[in-house]
Coordinates of C-alpha atoms and ligand atoms in Angstrom, one line a residue:
X1 CA -9.6 -3.1 3.7
X2 CA -9.1 -6.9 3.6
X3 CA -7.2 -9.2 5.8
X4 CA -4.5 -11.7 4.6
X5 CA -2.9 -14.7 6.4
X6 CA -0.4 -17.4 5.5
X7 CA 0.9 -20.5 7.2
X8 CA 3.9 -22.6 6.5
X9 CA 5.0 -25.5 8.8
X10 CA 4.3 -29.1 9.9
X11 CA 0.7 -28.5 11.0
X12 CA -2.5 -28.8 8.7
X13 CA -2.7 -25.2 7.2
X14 CA -6.4 -24.9 6.8
X15 CA -7.4 -24.8 10.6
X16 CA -4.7 -22.4 11.2
X17 CA -5.7 -20.2 8.3
X18 CA -9.4 -20.1 9.2
X19 CA -8.5 -19.4 12.9
X20 CA -6.2 -16.4 11.9
X21 CA -8.9 -15.3 9.5
X22 CA -11.4 -15.1 12.2
X23 CA -9.2 -12.5 14.1
X24 CA -9.2 -10.3 11.0
X25 CA -12.8 -10.3 10.2
X26 CA -13.1 -6.8 11.3
X27 CA -11.1 -5.8 8.4
X28 CA -13.8 -7.1 6.0
X29 CA -16.3 -9.7 5.8
X30 CA -18.0 -9.9 2.4
X31 CA -16.3 -13.0 1.2
X32 CA -13.4 -15.1 2.3
X33 CA -11.2 -17.9 0.9
X34 CA -8.1 -20.1 1.4
X35 CA -5.7 -21.9 -1.0
X36 CA -3.7 -24.7 0.3
X37 CA -1.1 -26.8 -1.6
X38 CA -2.2 -30.3 -1.6
X39 CA -0.8 -33.2 -3.5
X40 CA 0.9 -31.4 -6.3
X41 CA -2.3 -28.9 -6.7
X42 CA -3.2 -25.6 -5.3
X43 CA -6.8 -26.2 -3.8
X44 CA -8.8 -23.0 -3.5
X45 CA -12.1 -22.8 -1.6
X46 CA -14.0 -19.4 -1.4
X47 CA -17.3 -18.5 -0.1
X48 CA -19.4 -15.2 -0.1
X49 CA -20.5 -13.8 3.2
X50 CA -19.1 -14.2 6.6
X51 CA -16.1 -16.3 7.5
X52 CA -18.6 -18.9 8.8
X53 CA -19.8 -19.6 5.3
X54 CA -16.2 -20.8 4.4
X55 CA -15.8 -22.6 7.6
X56 CA -19.0 -24.6 7.0
X57 CA -17.8 -25.4 3.5
X58 CA -14.5 -26.6 4.8
X59 CA -16.1 -28.5 7.9
X60 CA -15.8 -31.9 6.6
X61 CA -13.8 -31.5 3.6
X62 CA -10.3 -29.7 4.0
X63 CA -7.3 -29.8 1.8
X64 CA -4.4 -31.9 3.4
X65 CA -1.4 -29.6 3.3
X66 CA 0.9 -27.6 5.4
X67 CA 1.3 -24.4 3.3
X68 CA -1.5 -22.0 2.6
X69 CA -2.7 -18.5 2.4
X70 CA -6.0 -16.8 3.2
X71 CA -8.1 -13.9 2.8
X72 CA -11.2 -12.0 4.1
X73 CA -12.3 -9.6 1.8
X74 CA -13.8 -6.0 1.9
X75 CA -14.7 -5.4 -1.8
X76 CA -13.1 -2.4 -3.5
X77 CA -12.8 -3.6 -7.2
X78 CA -15.6 -6.0 -8.3
X79 CA -18.8 -6.9 -6.5
X80 CA -18.6 -9.3 -3.4
X81 CA -19.0 -12.6 -5.2
X82 CA -17.3 -15.9 -5.2
X83 CA -15.3 -15.3 -8.5
X84 CA -13.9 -12.0 -7.0
X85 CA -13.2 -13.5 -3.6
X86 CA -9.4 -14.3 -3.1
X87 CA -7.2 -16.1 -3.5
X88 CA -6.8 -15.6 -7.1
X89 CA -4.8 -17.9 -9.6
X90 CA -2.6 -17.5 -12.6
X91 CA -3.8 -19.1 -15.9
X92 CA -2.0 -22.2 -15.0
X93 CA -3.3 -22.6 -11.7
X94 CA 0.4 -22.9 -10.4
X95 CA 0.4 -19.5 -8.6
X96 CA -2.2 -18.2 -5.9
X97 CA -2.3 -14.6 -4.6
X98 CA -4.1 -13.0 -1.8
X99 CA -3.9 -9.1 -1.5
X100 CA -5.0 -6.3 0.6
X101 CA -4.9 -2.8 -0.9
X102 CA -5.6 -1.3 -4.3
X103 CA -3.7 -1.7 -7.5
X104 CA -4.0 1.8 -9.0
X105 CA -2.8 1.0 -12.6
X106 CA -4.5 -2.4 -12.7
X107 CA -6.5 -1.6 -15.8
X108 CA -3.4 -1.0 -17.8
X109 CA -1.6 -4.0 -16.6
X110 CA -4.7 -6.2 -17.2
X111 CA -4.8 -4.9 -20.8
X112 CA -1.3 -5.6 -21.3
X113 CA -1.4 -9.0 -19.8
X114 CA -4.6 -9.9 -22.0
X115 CA -2.6 -9.0 -25.0
X116 CA 0.1 -11.3 -23.8
X117 CA -2.4 -14.1 -23.8
X118 CA -3.6 -14.3 -20.2
X119 CA -7.1 -15.0 -19.3
X120 CA -8.9 -13.2 -16.4
X121 CA -11.7 -14.7 -14.4
X122 CA -12.6 -11.9 -12.0
X123 CA -13.1 -8.2 -11.9
X124 CA -10.7 -7.6 -9.2
X125 CA -7.5 -5.6 -9.2
X126 CA -5.8 -8.5 -7.5
X127 CA -5.9 -10.9 -10.3
X128 CA -3.5 -9.0 -12.4
X129 CA -0.8 -9.8 -9.8
X130 CA -1.3 -13.5 -10.2
X131 CA -0.8 -13.0 -14.0
X132 CA 1.9 -10.7 -13.7
X133 CA 3.8 -13.2 -11.4
X134 CA 3.2 -15.9 -13.9
X135 CA 4.5 -13.7 -16.8
X136 CA 7.8 -13.0 -14.7
X137 CA 8.3 -16.6 -13.6
X138 CA 11.6 -17.8 -14.8
X139 CA 12.3 -20.5 -12.2
X140 CA 12.6 -18.3 -9.4
X141 CA 9.3 -17.3 -7.3
X142 CA 10.8 -14.5 -5.2
X143 CA 12.3 -12.8 -8.4
X144 CA 9.1 -13.2 -10.2
X145 CA 7.1 -11.4 -7.4
X146 CA 9.9 -8.8 -7.0
X147 CA 10.1 -8.1 -10.7
X148 CA 6.3 -7.9 -11.0
X149 CA 5.8 -5.6 -8.1
X150 CA 8.0 -3.1 -9.8
X151 CA 5.3 -2.6 -12.3
X152 CA 2.7 -2.1 -9.8
X153 CA 1.4 1.3 -8.7
X154 CA -0.9 1.5 -5.5
X155 CA -0.9 -0.2 -2.2
X156 CA -0.4 -3.8 -1.5
X157 CA 0.2 -6.4 1.2
X158 CA 0.3 -9.7 -0.5
X159 CA 1.0 -13.5 0.0
X160 CA 1.9 -15.7 -2.8
X161 CA 2.3 -19.5 -3.0
X162 CA 3.4 -21.6 -6.0
X163 CA 3.4 -25.2 -7.0
X164 CA 6.9 -24.7 -8.2
X165 CA 8.2 -23.8 -4.8
X166 CA 5.9 -25.7 -2.7
X167 CA 7.8 -25.0 0.8
X168 CA 7.9 -21.3 0.5
X169 CA 5.3 -18.4 0.9
X170 CA 6.6 -14.9 -0.7
X171 CA 4.9 -11.8 0.8
X172 CA 5.5 -8.1 0.3
X173 CA 4.1 -4.8 1.5
X174 CA 3.6 -1.3 0.3
X175 CA 1.1 1.1 2.3
X176 CA -0.8 -2.0 3.5
X177 CA 0.0 -3.5 6.8
X178 CA 1.8 -7.0 7.1
X179 CA 3.5 -8.9 9.9
X180 CA 5.1 -12.5 10.0
X181 CA 5.0 -14.4 13.1
X182 CA 8.1 -16.7 13.9
X183 CA 7.3 -20.2 15.5
X184 CA 9.3 -23.3 16.0
X185 CA 9.7 -24.8 12.5
X186 CA 6.7 -22.9 11.3
X187 CA 6.0 -19.4 10.1
X188 CA 2.9 -17.4 9.9
X189 CA 1.7 -14.2 8.1
X190 CA -1.0 -11.8 8.7
X191 CA -2.3 -8.3 8.2
X192 CA -2.4 -7.8 11.8
X193 CA -0.7 -9.3 14.9
X194 CA -4.0 -10.7 16.7
X195 CA -4.2 -13.2 13.8
X196 CA -1.2 -15.1 14.9
X197 CA -1.0 -14.5 18.7
X198 CA -2.5 -17.9 19.4
X199 CA 0.7 -19.5 17.9
X200 CA 3.5 -17.2 18.3
X201 CA 4.4 -14.0 20.1
X202 CA 7.7 -13.4 18.0
X203 CA 6.6 -10.9 15.5
X204 CA 8.4 -9.4 12.6
X205 CA 6.8 -6.3 11.4
X206 CA 7.3 -5.8 7.7
X207 CA 7.7 -2.3 6.6
X208 CA 7.0 -0.7 3.4
X209 CA 8.8 -1.8 0.2
X210 CA 10.0 -5.0 1.9
X211 CA 9.6 -8.6 0.7
X212 CA 9.6 -11.6 3.0
X213 CA 10.4 -15.1 2.2
X214 CA 8.7 -17.6 4.7
X215 CA 10.3 -21.2 4.4
X216 CA 11.5 -24.1 6.3
X217 CA 14.4 -22.3 7.7
X218 CA 12.4 -19.0 8.9
X219 CA 11.8 -15.7 7.5
X220 CA 14.1 -13.8 5.4
X221 CA 13.5 -10.0 4.7
X222 CA 14.9 -8.0 1.9
X223 CA 14.3 -4.7 0.2
X224 CA 11.8 -4.6 -2.6
X225 CA 13.8 -1.7 -4.2
X226 CA 17.2 -2.9 -4.5
X227 CA 16.8 -6.6 -3.4
X228 CA 19.4 -6.0 -0.4
X229 CA 19.1 -8.2 2.7
X230 CA 17.4 -6.5 5.7
X231 CA 18.1 -7.7 9.3
X232 CA 15.5 -7.0 11.9
X233 CA 14.8 -8.6 15.2
X234 CA 11.2 -9.9 16.0
X235 CA 9.4 -8.0 18.7
X236 CA 8.0 -10.1 21.5
X237 CA 4.4 -9.0 21.8
X238 CA 2.9 -9.2 25.4
X239 CA -0.6 -7.8 24.8
X240 CA -3.7 -9.8 25.2
X241 CA -5.6 -10.9 22.1
X242 CA -8.4 -8.2 22.6
X243 CA -6.1 -5.3 23.1
X244 CA -4.1 -6.5 20.1
X245 CA -7.1 -6.4 17.9
X246 CA -7.0 -2.6 18.7
X247 CA -3.3 -2.6 17.8
X248 CA -2.3 -1.4 21.3
X249 CA -5.0 1.4 21.4
X250 CA -7.3 1.5 24.4
X251 CA -10.3 1.8 22.1
X252 CA -11.4 1.1 18.5
X253 CA -12.4 4.9 18.5
X254 CA -8.9 6.1 19.3
X255 CA -7.5 3.6 16.7
X256 CA -9.7 4.8 14.1
X257 CA -9.0 8.4 14.8
X258 CA -5.3 7.5 14.3
X259 CA -6.1 5.6 11.0
X260 CA -7.4 8.8 9.4
X261 CA -4.4 9.5 7.3
X262 CA -4.5 6.0 5.8
X263 CA -8.4 6.4 5.2
X264 CA -7.4 9.7 3.4
X265 CA -4.8 8.1 1.3
X266 CA -6.9 5.1 0.4
X267 CA -10.0 7.3 -0.5
X268 CA -7.8 9.3 -2.9
X269 CA -6.0 6.4 -4.4
X270 CA -6.4 5.4 -7.9
X271 CA -8.6 8.3 -8.6
X272 CA -6.5 10.6 -10.5
X273 CA -4.2 10.5 -13.6
X274 CA -1.7 13.0 -14.8
X275 CA -3.3 15.8 -12.7
X276 CA -7.0 14.8 -13.7
X277 CA -9.5 13.2 -11.8
X278 CA -10.8 10.0 -13.2
X279 CA -14.1 8.9 -11.6
X280 CA -15.5 6.4 -13.9
X281 CA -17.2 4.7 -11.0
X282 CA -19.8 7.3 -10.6
X283 CA -21.1 6.3 -14.2
X284 CA -22.1 9.9 -15.1
X285 CA -21.1 10.9 -18.5
X286 CA -19.7 14.4 -19.1
X287 CA -23.1 15.1 -20.9
X288 CA -25.0 14.2 -17.7
X289 CA -22.8 16.2 -15.6
X290 CA -23.1 19.4 -17.8
X291 CA -27.0 19.0 -17.5
X292 CA -27.0 19.0 -13.8
X293 CA -28.7 22.2 -12.6
X294 CA -29.3 21.3 -8.9
X295 CA -27.5 19.1 -6.2
X296 CA -29.4 17.6 -3.3
X297 CA -27.3 16.1 -0.4
X298 CA -29.2 13.8 1.9
X299 CA -27.7 12.1 5.0
X300 CA -28.0 11.6 8.7
X301 CA -25.9 12.4 11.7
X302 CA -22.2 12.7 11.1
X303 CA -22.6 11.9 7.4
X304 CA -25.0 15.0 7.1
X305 CA -22.1 17.1 8.6
X306 CA -19.8 15.7 5.9
X307 CA -22.5 16.6 3.4
X308 CA -22.7 20.1 4.8
X309 CA -19.1 20.5 4.0
X310 CA -19.7 19.5 0.4
X311 CA -22.3 22.1 0.1
X312 CA -19.7 24.7 0.4
X313 CA -17.1 22.9 -2.0
X314 CA -19.7 22.2 -4.7
X315 CA -21.3 25.7 -4.7
X316 CA -18.0 27.3 -4.7
X317 CA -16.3 25.0 -7.3
X318 CA -19.1 24.3 -9.8
X319 CA -21.6 27.1 -9.1
X320 CA -24.3 24.7 -9.0
X321 CA -27.0 25.3 -6.3
X322 CA -26.8 22.8 -3.5
X323 CA -29.7 21.9 -1.1
X324 CA -28.8 19.8 1.8
X325 CA -31.3 17.9 4.2
X326 CA -31.5 15.6 6.9
X327 CA -32.7 12.3 5.5
X328 CA -35.6 11.8 8.0
X329 CA -37.0 15.2 6.8
X330 CA -36.2 15.0 3.2
X331 CA -38.1 11.6 2.9
X332 CA -41.4 13.1 4.0
X333 CA -41.3 16.4 2.2
X334 CA -42.1 17.2 -1.2
X335 CA -38.8 18.5 -2.8
X336 CA -38.7 19.6 -6.3
X337 CA -36.3 17.4 -8.4
X338 CA -36.0 16.1 -11.9
X339 CA -33.6 14.2 -14.3
X340 CA -31.3 17.2 -14.1
X341 CA -31.0 16.9 -10.3
X342 CA -28.0 15.1 -8.9
X343 CA -29.0 13.6 -5.6
X344 CA -25.9 12.6 -3.3
X345 CA -26.8 10.2 -0.4
X346 CA -24.0 9.9 2.2
X347 CA -23.9 7.1 4.5
X348 CA -21.1 5.1 6.1
X349 CA -23.0 2.0 6.3
X350 CA -25.1 2.3 3.2
X351 CA -27.9 0.9 5.2
X352 CA -29.3 3.8 7.2
X353 CA -33.2 3.4 6.8
X354 CA -33.9 7.1 6.4
X355 CA -31.1 7.8 3.9
X356 CA -32.3 4.8 1.8
X357 CA -35.9 6.1 2.0
X358 CA -34.7 9.6 0.9
X359 CA -32.7 8.0 -2.2
X360 CA -35.9 6.2 -3.2
X361 CA -37.8 9.4 -2.8
X362 CA -35.5 11.2 -5.2
X363 CA -35.5 8.2 -7.6
X364 CA -39.2 8.3 -7.8
X365 CA -38.8 12.0 -9.3
X366 CA -36.1 10.6 -11.8
X367 CA -33.2 12.5 -10.1
X368 CA -29.8 10.9 -10.7
X369 CA -28.9 9.2 -7.3
X370 CA -25.4 8.9 -6.2
X371 CA -24.3 7.1 -3.2
X372 CA -21.1 7.8 -1.1
X373 CA -20.7 4.9 1.2
X374 CA -17.9 2.9 3.0
X375 CA -19.7 -0.6 2.5
X376 CA -19.4 -2.3 -0.9
X377 CA -22.5 -4.0 -1.7
X378 CA -24.6 -2.1 0.8
X379 CA -28.2 -1.4 -0.1
X380 CA -27.5 2.2 -0.9
X381 CA -24.6 1.2 -3.3
X382 CA -26.8 -1.4 -5.0
X383 CA -29.8 1.0 -5.6
X384 CA -27.7 4.1 -6.6
X385 CA -27.2 5.0 -10.2
X386 CA -23.4 5.5 -9.3
X387 CA -21.5 4.9 -6.2
X388 CA -18.3 6.6 -5.0
X389 CA -16.8 4.4 -2.1
X390 CA -14.9 5.7 0.9
X391 CA -12.1 3.5 1.5
X392 CA -11.8 3.9 5.2
X393 CA -11.9 0.2 6.0
X394 CA -14.5 -1.1 8.6
X395 CA -15.4 1.3 11.5
X396 CA -16.1 -0.5 14.9
X397 CA -16.5 2.4 17.1
X398 CA -20.2 3.5 17.0
X399 CA -18.8 7.2 16.8
X400 CA -18.0 8.0 13.1
X401 CA -14.4 9.4 12.8
X402 CA -12.4 8.0 10.1
X403 CA -15.4 7.5 7.8
X404 CA -16.4 11.1 8.3
X405 CA -13.0 12.3 7.1
X406 CA -13.2 9.7 4.1
X407 CA -16.6 10.9 3.4
X408 CA -15.4 14.6 3.0
X409 CA -12.5 13.4 0.9
X410 CA -14.9 11.6 -1.4
X411 CA -17.3 14.6 -1.5
X412 CA -14.2 17.0 -2.3
X413 CA -13.4 14.5 -5.1
X414 CA -16.9 14.5 -6.5
X415 CA -17.2 18.2 -6.3
X416 CA -13.8 18.8 -8.1
X417 CA -14.7 16.3 -10.6
X418 CA -18.1 18.1 -11.6
X419 CA -16.0 21.3 -11.7
X420 CA -13.4 19.5 -13.9
X421 CA -16.0 18.4 -16.4
X422 CA -18.0 21.5 -16.5
X423 CA -14.9 23.5 -16.6
X424 CA -16.1 25.8 -13.9
X425 CA -12.4 25.9 -12.5
X426 CA -9.5 26.1 -14.8
X427 CA -7.3 23.0 -15.4
X428 CA -4.6 24.5 -13.4
X429 CA -7.0 25.5 -10.6
X430 CA -8.3 21.8 -10.4
X431 CA -4.6 20.7 -10.2
X432 CA -4.0 23.0 -7.5
X433 CA -6.8 21.8 -5.4
X434 CA -6.1 18.0 -6.2
X435 CA -2.5 18.6 -5.0
X436 CA -4.0 20.2 -1.7
X437 CA -6.3 17.2 -1.2
X438 CA -3.3 15.0 -1.6
X439 CA -1.5 16.8 1.2
X440 CA -4.4 16.4 3.8
X441 CA -3.2 13.1 4.9
X442 CA 0.1 14.4 6.1
X443 CA -1.7 17.3 7.8
X444 CA -3.9 15.0 9.8
X445 CA -0.8 12.9 10.5
X446 CA 1.0 16.0 11.8
X447 CA -1.8 16.6 14.3
X448 CA -1.8 12.9 15.6
X449 CA 2.0 13.0 16.0
X450 CA 2.1 16.2 17.9
X451 CA 2.6 15.1 21.4
X452 CA 2.2 18.7 22.6
X453 CA -1.1 19.2 21.2
X454 CA -2.4 15.8 22.4
X455 CA -1.2 16.9 25.8
X456 CA -3.0 20.1 25.5
X457 CA -6.2 18.3 24.4
X458 CA -5.9 16.1 27.3
X459 CA -5.4 18.9 29.9
X460 CA -8.5 20.5 28.4
X461 CA -10.3 17.6 29.2
X462 CA -9.1 17.2 32.5
X463 CA -10.4 20.8 33.2
X464 CA -13.7 20.5 31.6
X465 CA -14.8 16.9 31.8
X466 CA -17.2 17.6 34.6
X467 CA -19.2 20.5 32.9
X468 CA -22.7 19.8 32.0
X469 CA -23.0 22.0 28.8
X470 CA -20.8 22.9 25.9
X471 CA -21.3 25.4 22.9
X472 CA -19.6 24.7 19.6
X473 CA -19.4 27.6 17.1
X474 CA -18.1 28.0 13.7
X475 CA -18.9 29.8 10.2
X476 CA -18.4 28.6 6.7
X477 CA -16.9 25.0 6.7
X478 CA -16.1 25.7 10.4
X479 CA -20.0 25.5 11.0
X480 CA -20.4 21.8 10.1
X481 CA -17.2 21.0 12.0
X482 CA -18.8 22.8 14.9
X483 CA -21.9 20.6 14.6
X484 CA -19.7 17.5 14.4
X485 CA -17.7 18.4 17.4
X486 CA -21.0 18.9 19.4
X487 CA -22.4 15.6 18.2
X488 CA -19.2 13.6 19.1
X489 CA -19.1 15.1 22.6
X490 CA -22.7 14.4 23.4
X491 CA -22.9 10.7 21.7
X492 CA -19.9 9.5 23.7
X493 CA -19.7 11.5 27.0
X494 CA -23.4 12.1 27.6
X495 CA -22.7 15.9 28.0
X496 CA -25.2 18.4 26.6
X497 CA -23.6 20.1 23.6
X498 CA -24.9 22.3 21.1
X499 CA -23.4 23.2 17.6
X500 CA -24.3 26.7 16.1
X501 CA -23.5 28.9 13.2
X502 CA -21.5 31.5 15.1
X503 CA -23.4 34.3 13.6
X504 CA -26.7 32.8 15.0
X505 CA -25.5 33.3 18.6
X506 CA -26.9 36.8 19.0
X507 CA -30.3 35.4 17.9
X508 CA -30.9 33.3 21.1
X509 CA -28.1 30.9 22.1
X510 CA -25.9 33.5 23.6
X511 CA -28.3 33.5 26.6
X512 CA -26.7 30.2 27.4
X513 CA -23.4 31.7 27.7
X514 CA -21.9 32.0 31.2
X515 CA -18.7 31.0 32.9
X516 CA -19.7 27.4 33.4
X517 CA -20.5 26.7 29.8
X518 CA -17.2 26.1 27.8
X519 CA -17.3 27.4 24.2
X520 CA -15.4 25.8 21.5
X521 CA -14.8 27.9 18.3
X522 CA -13.6 26.8 14.8
X523 CA -11.6 29.6 13.7
X524 CA -9.3 28.5 10.8
X525 CA -8.1 31.0 8.3
X526 CA -10.5 32.0 5.6
X527 CA -12.9 34.8 4.5
X528 CA -15.0 34.6 7.7
X529 CA -12.3 34.4 10.3
X530 CA -12.5 38.0 11.6
X531 CA -16.2 37.4 12.1
X532 CA -15.5 34.3 14.1
X533 CA -13.1 36.5 16.2
X534 CA -15.9 39.0 16.8
X535 CA -18.1 36.1 18.1
X536 CA -15.3 35.0 20.4
X537 CA -15.2 38.5 21.8
X538 CA -19.1 38.3 22.4
X539 CA -18.8 35.0 24.4
X540 CA -15.5 36.0 26.2
X541 CA -17.5 39.3 27.4
X542 CA -20.0 36.9 28.9
X543 CA -17.6 35.1 30.9
X544 CA -17.0 32.1 28.8
X545 CA -14.0 30.0 28.6
X546 CA -13.0 29.7 24.9
X547 CA -11.0 27.0 23.1
X548 CA -10.3 27.8 19.5
X549 CA -9.3 25.5 16.8
X550 CA -7.0 27.8 14.6
X551 CA -4.6 27.6 11.6
X552 CA -0.9 27.2 12.5
X553 CA 0.8 30.5 12.3
X554 CA -2.1 32.6 13.5
X555 CA -0.6 35.1 15.8
X556 CA -3.7 36.9 16.9
X557 CA -6.1 34.2 18.1
X558 CA -3.9 33.5 21.3
X559 CA -5.0 37.0 22.2
X560 CA -8.6 36.2 22.4
X561 CA -9.0 32.5 23.3
X562 CA -8.2 30.8 26.4
X563 CA -6.7 27.7 24.7
X564 CA -5.9 27.2 21.1
X565 CA -5.6 24.0 19.3
X566 CA -3.4 24.7 16.0
X567 CA -4.1 22.7 12.9
X568 CA -1.9 22.7 9.7
X569 CA -3.0 25.5 7.3
X570 CA -4.8 24.5 4.3
X571 CA -7.3 26.4 1.8
X572 CA -10.5 27.4 3.5
X573 CA -12.9 24.8 2.0
X574 CA -10.5 22.0 2.9
X575 CA -9.8 23.0 6.4
X576 CA -12.8 20.9 7.6
X577 CA -10.6 18.0 7.5
X578 CA -7.8 18.9 9.8
X579 CA -10.1 21.0 12.0
X580 CA -12.5 18.1 12.9
X581 CA -9.5 15.9 14.4
X582 CA -8.8 17.8 17.6
X583 CA -12.6 17.9 18.2
X584 CA -12.7 14.1 17.8
X585 CA -9.8 13.7 20.4
X586 CA -11.3 16.4 22.6
X587 CA -14.6 14.2 23.1
X588 CA -12.7 11.1 23.3
X589 CA -10.5 12.3 26.3
X590 CA -13.7 13.9 28.0
X591 CA -15.5 10.6 27.6
X592 CA -12.7 8.6 28.9
X593 CA -12.2 11.0 31.8
X594 CA -16.0 10.4 32.6
X595 CA -15.4 6.6 32.4
X596 CA -17.7 6.3 29.5
X597 CA -17.7 3.3 26.9
X598 CA -16.5 5.2 24.0
X599 CA -16.9 2.5 21.6
X600 CA -20.3 1.5 22.4
X601 CA -22.3 4.4 23.9
X602 CA -25.6 3.9 25.5
X603 CA -28.7 3.9 23.2
X604 CA -26.8 3.9 20.0
X605 CA -26.1 1.5 17.1
X606 CA -23.5 1.6 14.5
X607 CA -26.0 1.3 11.7
X608 CA -29.6 2.6 12.2
X609 CA -31.7 0.3 9.9
X610 CA -34.9 1.2 11.3
X611 CA -36.9 4.4 11.1
Ligands
LIG701 O1 -24.1 4.8 8.3 P1 -24.6 6.3 8.4 O2 -23.3 7.1 7.8 O3 -25.6 6.5 7.4 O4 -25.0 6.7 9.8 C1 -25.5 8.0 10.0 C2 -25.6 8.2 11.5 O5 -26.3 7.3 12.1 C3 -24.2 8.3 12.2 O6 -23.5 9.1 11.4 C4 -24.3 8.6 13.5 O7 -24.5 9.9 13.7 C5 -22.9 8.3 14.3 N1 -23.2 7.7 15.6 C6 -22.2 9.5 14.5 O8 -20.9 9.4 15.2

């Protein structure tokens, strides 16, 4: 996730671009840059690190110019360094581009453009756009951008300036956010509304597959598909800046829960080709993969729960034995690993002290170490032999939500890739799972769009917010989902909650069951479904109120549970993704009802960099 901005008008562009970027820093902050048209040249300034580095660099020496674009980067393709920072230029230095998103077919485009004589400077997917527009330019920048984008697969929100059309910014969007701000004799462009609220409240929301031209006479919209003109009235935004950063959501956590379909799509993007997974980024040869005889998954907190889900997927799809451990335990034990062991460290931040120590511990024993992380350039990603990034975008709420869903997606992809290479699943079987993975974003969206379901969860919160203990139970992948439900509830609402493997109840925890202790049972379709039903019977018999998370179309569950939260049906192993969403919402609404600060719960930090 990156942030893009643009300004065109009568004022000096640089201060406005920097100010707008400062409102987008939450979208990424490993490097930043601006390009401004000055005296017949495009002057580009880029700096690695927080936006402040760029501000310092421009403090006493800014381009004099009224047209410019800017970018704050959250690296996906290419390390976070100055060369890879945006804006990117074409060969002639006459076109500059900023981009948010992922160009899936950038390698193929890059090769073709190199054959045509273009010279690339960076490792980014974005630079292909500058050269592509250069290649398509025949006197009309809008046409060049529109033609060039027809060749692009993936997601993008872009802004383009050119020396050949100095009073214009061309922008376009597909699957990445983009808005234009309309001022008096000036126009603004940004990934998100807060970036321009200081200057205007008249906002034109750009939709997918639309192109927008900003020039002296205002803002013109057209279709990227057929070039037709689009008429849309701007909206007048009344939010204050702080709530605008949350896009109108009350809290970052809620915003991030609603961003989960996007996080799933971004994590899937660019990782398959013609029905086969392509995960070159993990830097494991087929020979290495075939030699693996054991997998360790090591992580903390929510990342550990995502790792538990991976255990089910890897064992079932690859038949490789998987051990999973909490990093703070793993680092101090004497596990048996060697160069045939694949050790997967899962960490949103990539900076969790215990997870890092666990990875180093495995490295000492020659294991192949792999990182699943959300932060490009994090210590974990730098020290691992290979990395699979989750592209969830920055997560501000301390409670992990969208990053967990993205971790599960990345782990499913990794598990399936191992199966594909080892041929432990047929090609057709792999394709089927891949198709199902691709459908998970829509399933999560369906839950989030279901007003009736959201209402039910809120009613549940109203009924139970004052309870002091909760039990969460599940089997199979429903077990890690139950653990996560309990963790979410305790960390943001401060209610005591325990997650248990449902079959363990009778070995002790059932002693806690009584009418005052609500039980949440994860009971999606699968081979252990009947067993979970029996566990529901057990707790009901002891007077518990039971809320079940179940698959849509389940006609029986309603006879046993007091409340049912239905989620779309998918295959058993993948069901962890839709099943976790109602539990995130449940803890959110309970915590809100209790007046808790859901984004910054007491005693917690987003990244635990100390032991
Ligand atoms: O950055 P990491 O994924 O390594 O963080 C691990 C845990 O600290 C984290 O998941 C924590 O449990 C969250 N607060 C859960 O919401």
